[in-house]
PDB file of C-alpha atoms in Angstrom:
ATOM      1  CA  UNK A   1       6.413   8.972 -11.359  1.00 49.00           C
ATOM      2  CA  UNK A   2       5.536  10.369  -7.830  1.00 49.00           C
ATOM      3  CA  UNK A   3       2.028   9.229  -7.960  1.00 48.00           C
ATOM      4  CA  UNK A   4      -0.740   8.091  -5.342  1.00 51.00           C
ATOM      5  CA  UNK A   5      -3.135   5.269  -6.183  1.00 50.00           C
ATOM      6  CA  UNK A   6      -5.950   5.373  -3.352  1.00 48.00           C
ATOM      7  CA  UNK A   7      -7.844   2.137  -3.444  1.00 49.00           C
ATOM      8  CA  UNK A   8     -10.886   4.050  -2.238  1.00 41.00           C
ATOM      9  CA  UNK A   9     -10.734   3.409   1.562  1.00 42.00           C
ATOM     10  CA  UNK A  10     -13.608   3.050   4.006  1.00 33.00           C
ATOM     11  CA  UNK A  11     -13.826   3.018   7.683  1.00 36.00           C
ATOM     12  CA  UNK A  12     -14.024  -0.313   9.291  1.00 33.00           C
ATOM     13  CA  UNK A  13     -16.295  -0.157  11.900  1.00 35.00           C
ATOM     14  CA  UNK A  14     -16.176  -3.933  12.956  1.00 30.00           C
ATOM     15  CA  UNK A  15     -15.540  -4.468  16.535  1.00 38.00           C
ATOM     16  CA  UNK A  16     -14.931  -0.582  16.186  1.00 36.00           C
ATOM     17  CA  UNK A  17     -13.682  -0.295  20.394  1.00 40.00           C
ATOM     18  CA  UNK A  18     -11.117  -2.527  19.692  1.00 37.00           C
ATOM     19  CA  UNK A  19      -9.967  -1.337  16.538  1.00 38.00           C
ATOM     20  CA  UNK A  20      -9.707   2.808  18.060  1.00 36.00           C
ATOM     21  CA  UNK A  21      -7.670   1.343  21.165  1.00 35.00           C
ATOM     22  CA  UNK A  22      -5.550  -0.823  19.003  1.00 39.00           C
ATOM     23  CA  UNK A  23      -5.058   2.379  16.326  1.00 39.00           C
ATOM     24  CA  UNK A  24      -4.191   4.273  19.300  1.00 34.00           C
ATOM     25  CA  UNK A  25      -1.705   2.364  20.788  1.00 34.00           C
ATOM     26  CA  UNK A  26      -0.017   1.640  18.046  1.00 37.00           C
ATOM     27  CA  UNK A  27       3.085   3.912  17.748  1.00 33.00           C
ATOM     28  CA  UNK A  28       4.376   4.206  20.844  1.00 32.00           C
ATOM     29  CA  UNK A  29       5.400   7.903  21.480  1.00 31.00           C
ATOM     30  CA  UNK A  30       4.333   9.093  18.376  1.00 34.00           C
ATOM     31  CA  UNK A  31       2.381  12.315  18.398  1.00 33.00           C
ATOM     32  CA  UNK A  32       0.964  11.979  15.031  1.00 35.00           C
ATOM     33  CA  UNK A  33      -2.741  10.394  15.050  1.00 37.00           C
ATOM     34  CA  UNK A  34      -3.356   6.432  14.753  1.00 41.00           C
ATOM     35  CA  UNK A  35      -3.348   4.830  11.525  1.00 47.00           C
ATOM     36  CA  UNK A  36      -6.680   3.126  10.437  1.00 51.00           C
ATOM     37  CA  UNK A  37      -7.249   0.527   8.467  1.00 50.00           C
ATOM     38  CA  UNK A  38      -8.835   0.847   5.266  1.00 47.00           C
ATOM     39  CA  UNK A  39     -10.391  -1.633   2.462  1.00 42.00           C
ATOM     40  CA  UNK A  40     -10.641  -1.698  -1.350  1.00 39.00           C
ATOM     41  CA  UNK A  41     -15.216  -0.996  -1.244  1.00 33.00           C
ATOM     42  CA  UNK A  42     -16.052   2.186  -2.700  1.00 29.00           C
ATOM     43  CA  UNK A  43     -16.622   5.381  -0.400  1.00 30.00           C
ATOM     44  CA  UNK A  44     -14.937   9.041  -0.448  1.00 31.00           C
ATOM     45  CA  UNK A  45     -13.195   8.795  -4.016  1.00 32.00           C
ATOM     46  CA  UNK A  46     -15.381   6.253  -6.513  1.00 29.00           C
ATOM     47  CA  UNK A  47     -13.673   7.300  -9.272  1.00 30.00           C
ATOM     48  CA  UNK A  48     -10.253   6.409  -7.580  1.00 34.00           C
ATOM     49  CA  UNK A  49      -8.594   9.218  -9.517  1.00 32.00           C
ATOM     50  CA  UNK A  50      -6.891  11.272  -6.441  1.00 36.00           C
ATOM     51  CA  UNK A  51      -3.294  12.412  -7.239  1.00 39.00           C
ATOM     52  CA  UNK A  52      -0.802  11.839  -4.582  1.00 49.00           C
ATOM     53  CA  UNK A  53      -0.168  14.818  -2.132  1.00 49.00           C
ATOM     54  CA  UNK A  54       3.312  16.001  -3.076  1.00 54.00           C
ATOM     55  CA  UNK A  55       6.070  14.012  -1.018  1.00 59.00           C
ATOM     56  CA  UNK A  56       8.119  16.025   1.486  1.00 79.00           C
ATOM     57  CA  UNK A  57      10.874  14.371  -0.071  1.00 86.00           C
ATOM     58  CA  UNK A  58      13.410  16.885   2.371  1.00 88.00           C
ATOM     59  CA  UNK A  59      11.741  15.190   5.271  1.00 92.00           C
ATOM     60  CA  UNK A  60      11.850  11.500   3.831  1.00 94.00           C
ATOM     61  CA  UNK A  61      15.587  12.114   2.884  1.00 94.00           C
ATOM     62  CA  UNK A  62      16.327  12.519   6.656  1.00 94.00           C
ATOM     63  CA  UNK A  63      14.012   9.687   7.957  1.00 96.00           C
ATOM     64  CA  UNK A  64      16.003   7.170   6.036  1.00 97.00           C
ATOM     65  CA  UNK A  65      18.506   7.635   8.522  1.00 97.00           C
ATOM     66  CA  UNK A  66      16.595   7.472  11.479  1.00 97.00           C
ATOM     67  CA  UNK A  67      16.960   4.331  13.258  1.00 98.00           C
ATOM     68  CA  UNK A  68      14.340   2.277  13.546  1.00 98.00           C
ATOM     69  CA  UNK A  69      13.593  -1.270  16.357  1.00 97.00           C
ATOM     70  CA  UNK A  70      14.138  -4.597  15.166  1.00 97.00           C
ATOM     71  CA  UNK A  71      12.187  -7.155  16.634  1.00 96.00           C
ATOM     72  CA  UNK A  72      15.091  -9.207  17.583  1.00 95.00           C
ATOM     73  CA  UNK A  73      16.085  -5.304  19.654  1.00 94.00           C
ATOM     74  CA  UNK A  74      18.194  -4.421  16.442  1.00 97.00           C
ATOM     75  CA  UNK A  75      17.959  -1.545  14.692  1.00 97.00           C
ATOM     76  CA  UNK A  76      17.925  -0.773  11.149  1.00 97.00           C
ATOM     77  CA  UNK A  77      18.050   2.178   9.058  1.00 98.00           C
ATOM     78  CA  UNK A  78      16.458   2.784   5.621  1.00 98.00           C
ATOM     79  CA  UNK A  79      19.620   4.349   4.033  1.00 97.00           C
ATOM     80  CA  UNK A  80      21.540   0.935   5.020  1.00 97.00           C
ATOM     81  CA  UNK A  81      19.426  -0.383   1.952  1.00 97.00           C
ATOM     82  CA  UNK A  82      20.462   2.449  -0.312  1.00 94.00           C
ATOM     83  CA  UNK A  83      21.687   1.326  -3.525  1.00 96.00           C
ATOM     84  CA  UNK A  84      18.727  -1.185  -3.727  1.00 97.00           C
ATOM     85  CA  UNK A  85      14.600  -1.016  -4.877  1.00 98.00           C
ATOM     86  CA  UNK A  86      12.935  -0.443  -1.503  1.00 98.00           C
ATOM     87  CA  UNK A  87       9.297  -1.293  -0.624  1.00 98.00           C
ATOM     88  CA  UNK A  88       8.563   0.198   2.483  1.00 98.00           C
ATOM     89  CA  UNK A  89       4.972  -1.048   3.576  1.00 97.00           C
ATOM     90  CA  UNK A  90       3.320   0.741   6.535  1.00 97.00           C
ATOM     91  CA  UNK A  91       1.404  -2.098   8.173  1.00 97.00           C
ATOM     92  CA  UNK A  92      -0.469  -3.706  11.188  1.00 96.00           C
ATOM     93  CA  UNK A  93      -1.454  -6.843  11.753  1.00 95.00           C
ATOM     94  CA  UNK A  94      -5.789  -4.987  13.002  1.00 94.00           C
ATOM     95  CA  UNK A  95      -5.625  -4.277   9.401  1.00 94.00           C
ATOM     96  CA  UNK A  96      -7.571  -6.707   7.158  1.00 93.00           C
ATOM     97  CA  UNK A  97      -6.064  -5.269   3.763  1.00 92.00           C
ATOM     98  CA  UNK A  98      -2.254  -5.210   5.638  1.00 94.00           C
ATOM     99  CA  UNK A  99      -3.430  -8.940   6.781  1.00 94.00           C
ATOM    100  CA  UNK A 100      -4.091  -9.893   2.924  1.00 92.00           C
ATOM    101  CA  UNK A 101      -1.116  -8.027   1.028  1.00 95.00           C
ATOM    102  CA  UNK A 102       1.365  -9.942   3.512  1.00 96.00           C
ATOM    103  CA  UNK A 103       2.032 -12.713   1.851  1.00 96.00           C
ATOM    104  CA  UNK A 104       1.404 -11.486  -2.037  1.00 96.00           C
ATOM    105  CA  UNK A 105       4.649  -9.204  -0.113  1.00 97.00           C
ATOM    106  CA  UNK A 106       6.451 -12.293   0.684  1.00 97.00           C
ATOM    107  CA  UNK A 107       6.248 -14.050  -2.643  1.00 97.00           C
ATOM    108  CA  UNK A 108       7.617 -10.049  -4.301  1.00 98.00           C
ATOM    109  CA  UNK A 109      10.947 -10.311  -1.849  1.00 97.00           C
ATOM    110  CA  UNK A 110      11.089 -14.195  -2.923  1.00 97.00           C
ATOM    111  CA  UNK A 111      10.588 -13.174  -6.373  1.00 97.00           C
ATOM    112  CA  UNK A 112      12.938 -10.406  -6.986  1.00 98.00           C
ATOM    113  CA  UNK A 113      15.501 -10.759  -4.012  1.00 97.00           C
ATOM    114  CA  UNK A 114      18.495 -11.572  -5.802  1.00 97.00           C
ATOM    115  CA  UNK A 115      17.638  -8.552  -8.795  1.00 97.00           C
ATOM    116  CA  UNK A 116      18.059  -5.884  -6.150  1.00 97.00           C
ATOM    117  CA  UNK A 117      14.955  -5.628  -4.382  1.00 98.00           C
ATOM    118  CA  UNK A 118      14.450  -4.892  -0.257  1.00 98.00           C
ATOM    119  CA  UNK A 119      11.060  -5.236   1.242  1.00 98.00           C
ATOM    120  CA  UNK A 120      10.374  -3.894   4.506  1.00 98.00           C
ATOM    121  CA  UNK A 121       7.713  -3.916   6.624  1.00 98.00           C
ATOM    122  CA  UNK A 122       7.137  -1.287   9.177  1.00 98.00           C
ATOM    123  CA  UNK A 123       4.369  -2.154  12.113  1.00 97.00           C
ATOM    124  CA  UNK A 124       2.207  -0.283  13.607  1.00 95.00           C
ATOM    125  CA  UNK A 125       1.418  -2.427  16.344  1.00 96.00           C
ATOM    126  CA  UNK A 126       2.418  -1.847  19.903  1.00 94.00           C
ATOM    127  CA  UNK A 127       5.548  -3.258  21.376  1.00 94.00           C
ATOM    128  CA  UNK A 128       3.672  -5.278  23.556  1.00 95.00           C
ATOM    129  CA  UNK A 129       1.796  -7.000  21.132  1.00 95.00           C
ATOM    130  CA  UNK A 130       5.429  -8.154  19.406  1.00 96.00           C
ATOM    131  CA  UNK A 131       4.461 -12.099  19.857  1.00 96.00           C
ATOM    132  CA  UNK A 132       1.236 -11.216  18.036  1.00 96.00           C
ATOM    133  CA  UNK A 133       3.589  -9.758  15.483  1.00 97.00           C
ATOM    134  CA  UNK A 134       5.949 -13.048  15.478  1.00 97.00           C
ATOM    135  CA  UNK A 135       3.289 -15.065  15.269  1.00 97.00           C
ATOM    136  CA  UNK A 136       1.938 -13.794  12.348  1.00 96.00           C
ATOM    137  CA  UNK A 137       5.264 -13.656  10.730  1.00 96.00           C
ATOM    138  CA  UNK A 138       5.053 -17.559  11.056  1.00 96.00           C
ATOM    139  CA  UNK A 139       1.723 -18.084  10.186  1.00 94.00           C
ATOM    140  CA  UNK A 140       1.977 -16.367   6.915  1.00 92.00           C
ATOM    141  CA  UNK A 141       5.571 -16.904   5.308  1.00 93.00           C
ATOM    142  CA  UNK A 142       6.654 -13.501   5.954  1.00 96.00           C
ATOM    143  CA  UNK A 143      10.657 -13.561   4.310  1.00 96.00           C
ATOM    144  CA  UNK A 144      11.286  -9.964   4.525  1.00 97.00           C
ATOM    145  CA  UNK A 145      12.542  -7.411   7.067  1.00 97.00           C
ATOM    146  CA  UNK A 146       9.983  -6.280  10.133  1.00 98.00           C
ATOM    147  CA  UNK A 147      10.509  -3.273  11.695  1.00 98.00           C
ATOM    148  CA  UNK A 148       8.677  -0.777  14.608  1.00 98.00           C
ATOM    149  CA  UNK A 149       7.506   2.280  12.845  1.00 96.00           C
ATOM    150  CA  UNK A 150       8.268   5.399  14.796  1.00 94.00           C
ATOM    151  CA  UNK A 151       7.106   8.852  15.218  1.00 91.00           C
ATOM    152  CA  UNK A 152       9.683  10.382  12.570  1.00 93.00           C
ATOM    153  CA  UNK A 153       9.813   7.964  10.001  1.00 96.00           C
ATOM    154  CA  UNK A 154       5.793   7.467  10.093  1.00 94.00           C
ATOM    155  CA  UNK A 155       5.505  11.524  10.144  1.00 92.00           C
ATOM    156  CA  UNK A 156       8.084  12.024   7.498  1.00 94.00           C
ATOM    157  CA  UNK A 157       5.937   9.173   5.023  1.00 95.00           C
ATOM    158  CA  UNK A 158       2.417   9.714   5.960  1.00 93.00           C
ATOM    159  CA  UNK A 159       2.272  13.048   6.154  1.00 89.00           C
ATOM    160  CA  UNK A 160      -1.099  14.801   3.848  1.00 86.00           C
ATOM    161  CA  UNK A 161      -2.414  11.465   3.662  1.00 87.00           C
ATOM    162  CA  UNK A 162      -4.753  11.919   6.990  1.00 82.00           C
ATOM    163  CA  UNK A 163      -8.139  11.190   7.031  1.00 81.00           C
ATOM    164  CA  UNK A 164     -11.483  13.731   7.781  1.00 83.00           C
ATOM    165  CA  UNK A 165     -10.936  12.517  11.127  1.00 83.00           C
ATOM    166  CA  UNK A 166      -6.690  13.453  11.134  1.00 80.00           C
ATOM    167  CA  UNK A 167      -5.857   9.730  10.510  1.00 84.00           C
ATOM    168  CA  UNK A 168      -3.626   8.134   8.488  1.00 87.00           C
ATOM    169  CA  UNK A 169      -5.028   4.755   6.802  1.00 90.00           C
ATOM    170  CA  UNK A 170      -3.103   1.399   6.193  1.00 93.00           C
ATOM    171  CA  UNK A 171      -1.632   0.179   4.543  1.00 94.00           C
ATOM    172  CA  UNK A 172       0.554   2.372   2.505  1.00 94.00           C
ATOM    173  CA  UNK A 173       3.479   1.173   0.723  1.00 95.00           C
ATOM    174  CA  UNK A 174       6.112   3.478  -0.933  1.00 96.00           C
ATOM    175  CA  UNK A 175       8.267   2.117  -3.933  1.00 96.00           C
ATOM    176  CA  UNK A 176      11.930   3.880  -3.760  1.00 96.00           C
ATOM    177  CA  UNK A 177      14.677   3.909  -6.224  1.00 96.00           C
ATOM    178  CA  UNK A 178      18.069   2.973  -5.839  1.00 96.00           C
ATOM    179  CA  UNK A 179      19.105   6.450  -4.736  1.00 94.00           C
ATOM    180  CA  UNK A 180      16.196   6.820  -2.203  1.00 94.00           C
ATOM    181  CA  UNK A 181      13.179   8.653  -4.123  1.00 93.00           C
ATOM    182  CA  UNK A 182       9.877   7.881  -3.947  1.00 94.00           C
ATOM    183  CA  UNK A 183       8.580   7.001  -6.891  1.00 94.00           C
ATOM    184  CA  UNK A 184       5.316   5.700  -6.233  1.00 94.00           C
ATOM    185  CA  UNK A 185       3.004   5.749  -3.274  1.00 93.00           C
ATOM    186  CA  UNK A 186      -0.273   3.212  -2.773  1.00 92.00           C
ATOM    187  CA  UNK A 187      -2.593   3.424  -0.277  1.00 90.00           C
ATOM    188  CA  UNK A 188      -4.876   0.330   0.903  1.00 86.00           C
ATOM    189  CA  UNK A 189      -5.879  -1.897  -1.770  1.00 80.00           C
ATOM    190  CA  UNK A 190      -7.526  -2.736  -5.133  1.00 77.00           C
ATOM    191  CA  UNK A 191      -6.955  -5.133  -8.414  1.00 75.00           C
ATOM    192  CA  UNK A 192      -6.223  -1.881  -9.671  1.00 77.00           C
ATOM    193  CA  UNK A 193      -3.862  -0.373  -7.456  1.00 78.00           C
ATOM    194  CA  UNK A 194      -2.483  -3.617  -4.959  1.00 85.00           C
ATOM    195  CA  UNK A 195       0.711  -5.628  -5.208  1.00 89.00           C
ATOM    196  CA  UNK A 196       0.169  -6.469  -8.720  1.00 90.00           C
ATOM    197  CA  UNK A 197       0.343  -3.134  -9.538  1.00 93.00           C
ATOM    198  CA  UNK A 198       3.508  -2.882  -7.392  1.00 95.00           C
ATOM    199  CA  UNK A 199       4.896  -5.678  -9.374  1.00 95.00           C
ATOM    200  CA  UNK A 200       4.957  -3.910 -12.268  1.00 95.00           C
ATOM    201  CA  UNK A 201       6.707  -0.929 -10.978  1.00 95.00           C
ATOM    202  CA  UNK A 202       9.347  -2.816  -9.041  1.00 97.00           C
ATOM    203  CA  UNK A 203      10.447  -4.368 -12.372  1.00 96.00           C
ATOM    204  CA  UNK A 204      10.350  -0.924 -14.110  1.00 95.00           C
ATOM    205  CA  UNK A 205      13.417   0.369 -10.964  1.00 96.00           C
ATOM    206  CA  UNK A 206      14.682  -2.864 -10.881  1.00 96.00           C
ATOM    207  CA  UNK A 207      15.192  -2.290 -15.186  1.00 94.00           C
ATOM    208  CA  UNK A 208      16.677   1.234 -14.571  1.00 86.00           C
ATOM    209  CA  UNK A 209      19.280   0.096 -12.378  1.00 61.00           C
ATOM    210  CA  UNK A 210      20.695  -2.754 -14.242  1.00 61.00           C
ATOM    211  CA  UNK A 211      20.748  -0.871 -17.444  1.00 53.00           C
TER     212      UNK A 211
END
């Protein structure tokens, strides 16, 4: 499938100051820029017909074993979910669309759990902001597995998906297949593109490995 569904993302500008310092912050020692957050209005790409850059699937092969902070100070690692559907969501809790998917995220890993599937939620908030992070994990029902983003997993996934201004926009979630391979790739948010969408393709891997 390998394809990218951009929901045609615009630049919040909102309490802009806090939003840049925020983006900034938010992976700690990571050299690539700050992700921004971006909404389902129509801007760069009306026609929401972009094709995904190709995957540097090399690079996303070895960043499923890099480990990645828990917020209990665990650590997890993407291949230690191998064998199952992954959703990997690239999120923060400055981002309105992030803010909305959340729990339409919760009720997928409620849904489809038990068939196989693993949703995981990578943050791009600061350390420092973890109770932020907890509390909104509360506030929303949030049933699946929160983890830090970092440098080499972010750089291995977002990479050719930056911005005019060298960004990378939330949220993106990646759908991978039992064995690890991306095989779809969303970007912000639309009735189009968003977690119904994602629905449909989770049941499609979820069909292929009990077959």
């Amino acid at each position: 499938m390998n394809k990218l569904k951009i929901s045609n993302p615009i630049k919040i500008r909102i309490s802009l100051p806090l939003v840049l310092i925020t983006a900034v912050l938010s992976f700690a020692c990571n050299s690539a820029p700050a992700p921004q957050p971006v909404s389902n209005a129509t801007a760069n790409n009306p026609a929401g017909n972009s094709t995904r850059p190709m995957a540097n699937e090399k690079a996303i092969s070895k960043a499923l074993d890099v480990p990645l902070a828990k917020l209990d100070g665990a650590t997890l690692k993407l291949a230690d979910f191998k064998g199952k559907v992954m959703v990997v969501d690239f999120w923060g809790t400055f981002c309105p669309p992030c803010v909305k998917q959340a729990p339409q995220l919760a009720e997928l890993s409620k849904r489809y759990r038990d068939q196989g599937l693993e949703v995981i939620g990578l943050t791009a908030d600061k350390k420092s902001d973890q109770k932020l992070v907890e509390d909104f994990i509360k506030r929303v029902g949030i049933n699946y597995t929160i983890a830090y983003a970092n440098n080499w997993v972010s750089d291995a996934f977002l990479k050719g998906t930056q911005d005019e201004t060298g960004t990378h926009p939330l949220p993106q979630l990646f759908v991978l297949s039992r064995d690890g391979r991306v095989v779809e790739h969303l970007i912000g948010d639309s009735p189009q593109h968003g977690v119904p969408y994602l629905e449909k393709v989770v049941k499609q891997e979820l069909s292929v490995g009990s077959r």
